[in-house]
XYZ file of C-alpha atoms in Angstrom:
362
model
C 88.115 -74.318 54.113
C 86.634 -71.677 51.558
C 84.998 -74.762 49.970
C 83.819 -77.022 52.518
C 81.737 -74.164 54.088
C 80.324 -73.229 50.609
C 78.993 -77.120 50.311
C 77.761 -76.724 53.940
C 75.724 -74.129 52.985
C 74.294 -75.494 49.794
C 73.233 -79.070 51.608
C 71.164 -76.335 54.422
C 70.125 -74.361 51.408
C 68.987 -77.282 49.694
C 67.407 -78.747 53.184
C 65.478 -75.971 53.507
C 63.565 -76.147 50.569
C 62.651 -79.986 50.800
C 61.298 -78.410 54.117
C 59.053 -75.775 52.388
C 57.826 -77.983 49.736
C 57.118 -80.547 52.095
C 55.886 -78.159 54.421
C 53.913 -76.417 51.821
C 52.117 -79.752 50.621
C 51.174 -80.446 53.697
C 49.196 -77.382 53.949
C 47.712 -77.933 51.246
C 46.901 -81.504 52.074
C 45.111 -80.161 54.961
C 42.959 -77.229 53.755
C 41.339 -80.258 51.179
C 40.928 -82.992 53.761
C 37.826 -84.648 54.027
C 35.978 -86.333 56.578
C 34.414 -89.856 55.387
C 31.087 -89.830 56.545
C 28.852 -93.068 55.856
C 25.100 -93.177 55.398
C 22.355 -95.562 54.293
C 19.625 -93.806 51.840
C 16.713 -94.129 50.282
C 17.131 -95.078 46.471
C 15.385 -92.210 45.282
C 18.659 -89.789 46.587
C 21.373 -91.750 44.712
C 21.477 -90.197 42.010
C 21.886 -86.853 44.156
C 24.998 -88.057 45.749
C 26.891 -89.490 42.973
C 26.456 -86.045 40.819
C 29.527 -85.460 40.803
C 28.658 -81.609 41.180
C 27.394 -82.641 44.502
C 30.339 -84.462 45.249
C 32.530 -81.083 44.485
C 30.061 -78.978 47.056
C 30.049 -81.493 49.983
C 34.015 -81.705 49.830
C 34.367 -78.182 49.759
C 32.563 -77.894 52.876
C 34.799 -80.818 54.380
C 33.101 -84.130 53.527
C 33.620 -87.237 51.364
C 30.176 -89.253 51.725
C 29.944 -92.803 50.737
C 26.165 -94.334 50.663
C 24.137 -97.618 50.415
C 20.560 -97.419 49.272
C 17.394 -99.154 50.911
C 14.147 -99.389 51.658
C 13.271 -96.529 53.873
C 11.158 -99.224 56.191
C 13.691 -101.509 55.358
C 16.480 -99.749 57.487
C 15.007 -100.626 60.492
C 16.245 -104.562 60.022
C 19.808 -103.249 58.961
C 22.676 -103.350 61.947
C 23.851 -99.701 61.138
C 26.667 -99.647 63.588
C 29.469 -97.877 62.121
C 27.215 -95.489 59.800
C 27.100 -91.951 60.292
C 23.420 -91.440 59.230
C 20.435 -93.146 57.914
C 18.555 -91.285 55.132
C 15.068 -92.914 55.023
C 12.160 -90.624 52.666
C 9.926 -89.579 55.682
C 9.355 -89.082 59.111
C 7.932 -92.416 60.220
C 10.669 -94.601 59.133
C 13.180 -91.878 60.535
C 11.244 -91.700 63.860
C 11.887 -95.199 64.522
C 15.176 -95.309 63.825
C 15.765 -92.530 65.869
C 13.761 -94.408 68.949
C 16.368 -97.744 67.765
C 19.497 -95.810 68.230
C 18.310 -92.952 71.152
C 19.170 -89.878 68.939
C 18.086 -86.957 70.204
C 15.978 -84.722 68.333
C 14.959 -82.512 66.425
C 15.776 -84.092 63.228
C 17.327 -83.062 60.137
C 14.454 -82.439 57.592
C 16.688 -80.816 54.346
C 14.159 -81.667 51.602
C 10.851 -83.096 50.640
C 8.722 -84.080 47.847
C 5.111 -84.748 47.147
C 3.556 -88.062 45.688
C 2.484 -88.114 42.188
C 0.550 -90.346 39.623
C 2.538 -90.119 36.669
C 0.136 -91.089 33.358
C 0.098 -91.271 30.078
C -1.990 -88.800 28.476
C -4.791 -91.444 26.676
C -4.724 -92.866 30.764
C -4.992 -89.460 31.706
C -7.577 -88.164 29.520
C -9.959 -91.378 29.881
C -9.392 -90.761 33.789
C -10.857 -86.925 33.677
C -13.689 -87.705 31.114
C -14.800 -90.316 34.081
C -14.639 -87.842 36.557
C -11.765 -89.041 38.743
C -8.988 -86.360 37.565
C -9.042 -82.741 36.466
C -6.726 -82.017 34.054
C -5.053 -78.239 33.581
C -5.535 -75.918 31.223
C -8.505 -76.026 28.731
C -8.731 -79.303 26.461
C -7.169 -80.724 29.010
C -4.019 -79.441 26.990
C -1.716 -79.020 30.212
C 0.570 -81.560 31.130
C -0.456 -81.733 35.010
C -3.721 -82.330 36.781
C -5.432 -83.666 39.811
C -6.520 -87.282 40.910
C -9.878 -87.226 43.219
C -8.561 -89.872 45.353
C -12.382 -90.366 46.743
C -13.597 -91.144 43.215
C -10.369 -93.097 42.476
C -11.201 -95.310 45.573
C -14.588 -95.797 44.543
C -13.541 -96.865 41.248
C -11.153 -99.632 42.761
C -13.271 -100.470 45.258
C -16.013 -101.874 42.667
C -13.090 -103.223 40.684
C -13.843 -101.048 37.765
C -12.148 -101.521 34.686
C -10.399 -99.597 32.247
C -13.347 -100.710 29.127
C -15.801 -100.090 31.556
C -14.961 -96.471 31.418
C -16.095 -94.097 28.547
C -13.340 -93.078 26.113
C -11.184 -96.507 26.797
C -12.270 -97.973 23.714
C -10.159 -95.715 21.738
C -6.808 -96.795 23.112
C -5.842 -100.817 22.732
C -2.976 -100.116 25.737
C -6.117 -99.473 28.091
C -7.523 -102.768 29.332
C -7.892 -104.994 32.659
C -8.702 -103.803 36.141
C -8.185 -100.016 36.706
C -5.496 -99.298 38.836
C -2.121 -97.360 40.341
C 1.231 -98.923 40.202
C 2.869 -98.201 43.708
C 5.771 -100.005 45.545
C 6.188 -102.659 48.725
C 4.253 -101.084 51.469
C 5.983 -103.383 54.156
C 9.487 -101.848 52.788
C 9.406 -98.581 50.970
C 8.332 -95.339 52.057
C 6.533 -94.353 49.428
C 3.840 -97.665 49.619
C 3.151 -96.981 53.106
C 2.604 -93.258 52.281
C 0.031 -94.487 49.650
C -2.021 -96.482 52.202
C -2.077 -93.960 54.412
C -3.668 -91.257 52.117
C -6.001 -93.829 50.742
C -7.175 -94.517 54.496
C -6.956 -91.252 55.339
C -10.060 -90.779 52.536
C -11.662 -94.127 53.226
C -12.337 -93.410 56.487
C -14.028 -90.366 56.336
C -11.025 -87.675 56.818
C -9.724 -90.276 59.591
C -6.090 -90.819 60.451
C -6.320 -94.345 61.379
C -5.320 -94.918 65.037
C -5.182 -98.342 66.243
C -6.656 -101.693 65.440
C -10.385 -100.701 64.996
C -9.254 -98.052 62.153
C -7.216 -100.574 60.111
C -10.262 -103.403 60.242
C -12.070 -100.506 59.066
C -10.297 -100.060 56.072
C -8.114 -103.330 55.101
C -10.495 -104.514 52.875
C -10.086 -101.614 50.613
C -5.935 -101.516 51.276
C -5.461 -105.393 50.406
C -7.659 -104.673 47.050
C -5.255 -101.568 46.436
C -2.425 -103.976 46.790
C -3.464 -106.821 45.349
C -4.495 -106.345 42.163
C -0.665 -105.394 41.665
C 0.480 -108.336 41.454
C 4.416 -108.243 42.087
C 5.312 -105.026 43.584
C 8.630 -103.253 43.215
C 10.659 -101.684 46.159
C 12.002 -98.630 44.915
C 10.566 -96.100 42.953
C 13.522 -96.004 40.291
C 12.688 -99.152 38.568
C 9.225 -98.198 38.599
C 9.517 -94.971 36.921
C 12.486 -96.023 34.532
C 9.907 -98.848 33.298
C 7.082 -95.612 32.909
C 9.492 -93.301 31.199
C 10.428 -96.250 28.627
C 6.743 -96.914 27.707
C 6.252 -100.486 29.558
C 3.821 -101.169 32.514
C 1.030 -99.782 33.962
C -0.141 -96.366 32.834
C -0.464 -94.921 36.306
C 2.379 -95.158 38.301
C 2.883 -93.751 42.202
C 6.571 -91.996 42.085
C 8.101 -88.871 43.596
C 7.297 -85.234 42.245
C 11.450 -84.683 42.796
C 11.784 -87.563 39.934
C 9.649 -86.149 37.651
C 11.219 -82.397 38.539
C 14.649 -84.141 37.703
C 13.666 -85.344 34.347
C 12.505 -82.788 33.080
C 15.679 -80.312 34.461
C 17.929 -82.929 32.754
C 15.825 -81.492 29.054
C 14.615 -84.843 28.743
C 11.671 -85.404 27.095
C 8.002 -85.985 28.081
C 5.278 -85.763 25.493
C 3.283 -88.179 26.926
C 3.305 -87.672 30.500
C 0.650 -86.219 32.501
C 1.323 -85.464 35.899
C -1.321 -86.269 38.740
C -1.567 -84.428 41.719
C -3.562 -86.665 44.407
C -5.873 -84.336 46.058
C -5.288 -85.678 49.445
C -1.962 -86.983 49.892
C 1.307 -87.563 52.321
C 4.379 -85.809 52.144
C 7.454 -87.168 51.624
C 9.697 -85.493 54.155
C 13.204 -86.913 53.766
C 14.908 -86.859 57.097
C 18.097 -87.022 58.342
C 18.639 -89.820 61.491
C 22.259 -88.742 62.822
C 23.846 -91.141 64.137
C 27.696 -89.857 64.446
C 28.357 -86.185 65.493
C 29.060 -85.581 61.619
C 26.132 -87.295 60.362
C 24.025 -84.617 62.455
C 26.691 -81.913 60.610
C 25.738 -83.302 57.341
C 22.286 -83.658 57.815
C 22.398 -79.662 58.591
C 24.570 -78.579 56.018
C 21.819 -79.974 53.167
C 19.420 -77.756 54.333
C 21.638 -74.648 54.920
C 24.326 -74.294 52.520
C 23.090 -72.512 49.633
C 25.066 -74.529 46.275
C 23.928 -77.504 48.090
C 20.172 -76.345 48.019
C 20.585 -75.609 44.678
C 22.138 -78.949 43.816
C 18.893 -80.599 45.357
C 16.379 -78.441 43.519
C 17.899 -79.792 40.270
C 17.148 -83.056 41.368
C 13.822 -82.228 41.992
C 13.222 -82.178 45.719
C 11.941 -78.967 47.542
C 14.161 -77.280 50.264
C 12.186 -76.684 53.115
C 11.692 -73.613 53.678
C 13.120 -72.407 50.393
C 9.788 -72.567 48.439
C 10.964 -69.811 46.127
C 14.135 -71.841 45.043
C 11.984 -74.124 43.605
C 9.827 -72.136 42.380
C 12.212 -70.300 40.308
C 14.314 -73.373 39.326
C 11.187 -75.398 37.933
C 9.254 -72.338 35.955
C 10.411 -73.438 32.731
C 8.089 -76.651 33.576
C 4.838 -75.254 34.713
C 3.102 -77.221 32.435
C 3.880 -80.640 34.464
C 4.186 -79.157 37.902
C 1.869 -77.717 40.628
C 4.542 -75.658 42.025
C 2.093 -74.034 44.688
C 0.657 -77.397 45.267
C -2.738 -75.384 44.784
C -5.410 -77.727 45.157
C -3.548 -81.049 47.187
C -4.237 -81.352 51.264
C -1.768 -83.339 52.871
C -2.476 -85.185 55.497
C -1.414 -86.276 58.988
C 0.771 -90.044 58.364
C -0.348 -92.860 61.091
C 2.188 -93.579 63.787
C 4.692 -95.837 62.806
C 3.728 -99.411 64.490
C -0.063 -98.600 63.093
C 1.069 -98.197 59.318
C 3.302 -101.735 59.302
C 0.131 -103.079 60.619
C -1.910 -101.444 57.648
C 1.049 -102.205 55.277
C 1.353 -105.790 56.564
C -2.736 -106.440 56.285
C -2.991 -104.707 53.161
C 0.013 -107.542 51.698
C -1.497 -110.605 53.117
């Protein structure tokens, strides 16, 4: 009897363990679960979501996200049923998503990042002893400047040319119709952006607001355009093609790429970067579609590691001005960090920049 109690005992001892093991793992289990969130994004913030340090930080606060990149004007002809959130690189694009889908506002506006003309120096220096940029520090020995978009527009508007401009001679790489590289108006954010600056100026310190305004100025935005050629639709290849030493020598991009580069210790003895003096924002903004896509959204803009993680990929929190500042002063000498000495300016409602984008491609 002695015996049969004692292996009674020892199967509930042993029970009771596989119950706290299990029970422990299950605990466990639980405090790392993740909600799967799905977005679609602008190309420009892959690179930001697949750091894997970012990856740590948004499943410590509870979230696995998986993404697909696009055009941020492109995302209004994708079915995103089933997504959490759309990701698009400014306002407009997000605004009319938001009307597509009835999401209530405000929006999620984490992070944003001012256009820049990234040049070589010979480009550069040819450009301020012409009068259409101002280049930093004395020499022009800085690595950061400004672009007078009104002179710039001038030039391209009477289809100057690089050997028509004093100082070209000296550099063979220099040749053909002067001109800015920039991407697909019709699909990415950063193309429409472009036109709508260069209106902006053309027009006398206009935002252009319905048909008259865009007659006034497609002329100008078609010659912008065209004399591109083929255009890409993300700023990625773009830049990767610039950073390499192939294409044009000025290039429209994102500030928060350059910023990146240069965190990563990468080098950049050639570049010169090019403040336009009257440009459009990039405001990257959230469009919730899912309960935890709005959670997400708001959690980029608040959670302090996660701020951090987008300052090293070279976007500006908003309202965190002095994160950046402090991130990027190693690299003063390619960065405006004040932004002293750039206007931005208001961006065309959405259905009158696809009419600007769409004239300025035909």
């Amino acid at each position: 009897m002695r015996r049969i109690i004692a292996i009674v005992l020892a199967v509930f001892l042993i029970g009771g363990v596989a119950a706290a093991v299990v029970a422990g793992r299950e605990d466990q289990d639980s405090s790392t679960a993740t909600k799967t969130v799905q977005g679609v994004i602008g190309s420009e913030k892959a690179e930001f979501f697949a750091d894997p340090d970012v990856v740590k930080a948004l499943a410590a606060k509870g979230y696995t996200v998986e993404t697909e990149t696009s055009g941020s004007w492109a995302m209004e002809g994708l079915d995103l049923k089933g997504y959490d959130f759309a990701f698009p690189s400014s306002q407009a694009p997000a605004g009319e998503l938001a009307s597509k889908y009835h999401v209530r506002q405000p929006l999620p506006r984490p992070f944003y990042s001012p256009l820049v003309v990234v040049a070589h120096r010979s480009a550069a220096e040819v450009l301020a002893g012409n009068g259409l940029a101002t280049l930093a520090g004395k020499g022009g020995g800085k690595g950061n400047g400004t672009l007078d978009m009104k002179a710039y527009l001038k030039a391209a508007e009477g289809d100057r040319t690089w050997q028509q401009l004093k100082g070209a001679d000296k550099y063979g790489e220099l040749s053909g119709t002067l001109f800015i590289s920039s991407t697909d108006p019709t699909s990415s954010n950063s193309g429409a952006l472009y036109l709508a600056a260069a209106s902006y100026v053309a027009d006398g310190g206009r935002v252009a607001d319905g048909a008259a305004a865009v007659d006034r100025t497609a002329p100008l935005m078609r010659k912008l355009i065209s004399v591109q050629g083929s255009q890409q639709t993300s700023t990625d290849a773009a830049f990767r093609d610039f950073v390499s030493g192939v294409g044009n020598p000025l290039v429209l991009v994102y500030e928060s790429q350059v910023a990146a580069l240069l965190a990563g210790g990468q080098g950049a003895d050639d570049l010169v970067v090019l403040y336009p003096d009257t440009t459009a924002n990039s405001d990257h903004t959230v469009v919730p579609l899912t309960a935890e896509g709005r959670a997400l959204g708001e959690l980029l803009g608040t959670d302090k590691e996660l701020r951090r993680l987008v300052v090293r990929h070279g976007f500006r929190p908003q309202g965190a001005a002095a994160e950046f500042t402090a991130a990027t002063d190693a690299h003063t000498t390619y960065l405006n960090q004040t932004l002293t000495g750039v206007r931005q300016v208001p961006v065309p409602a959405s259905k009158v920049l696809h009419e600007m984008a769409r004239r300025a491609r035909d």
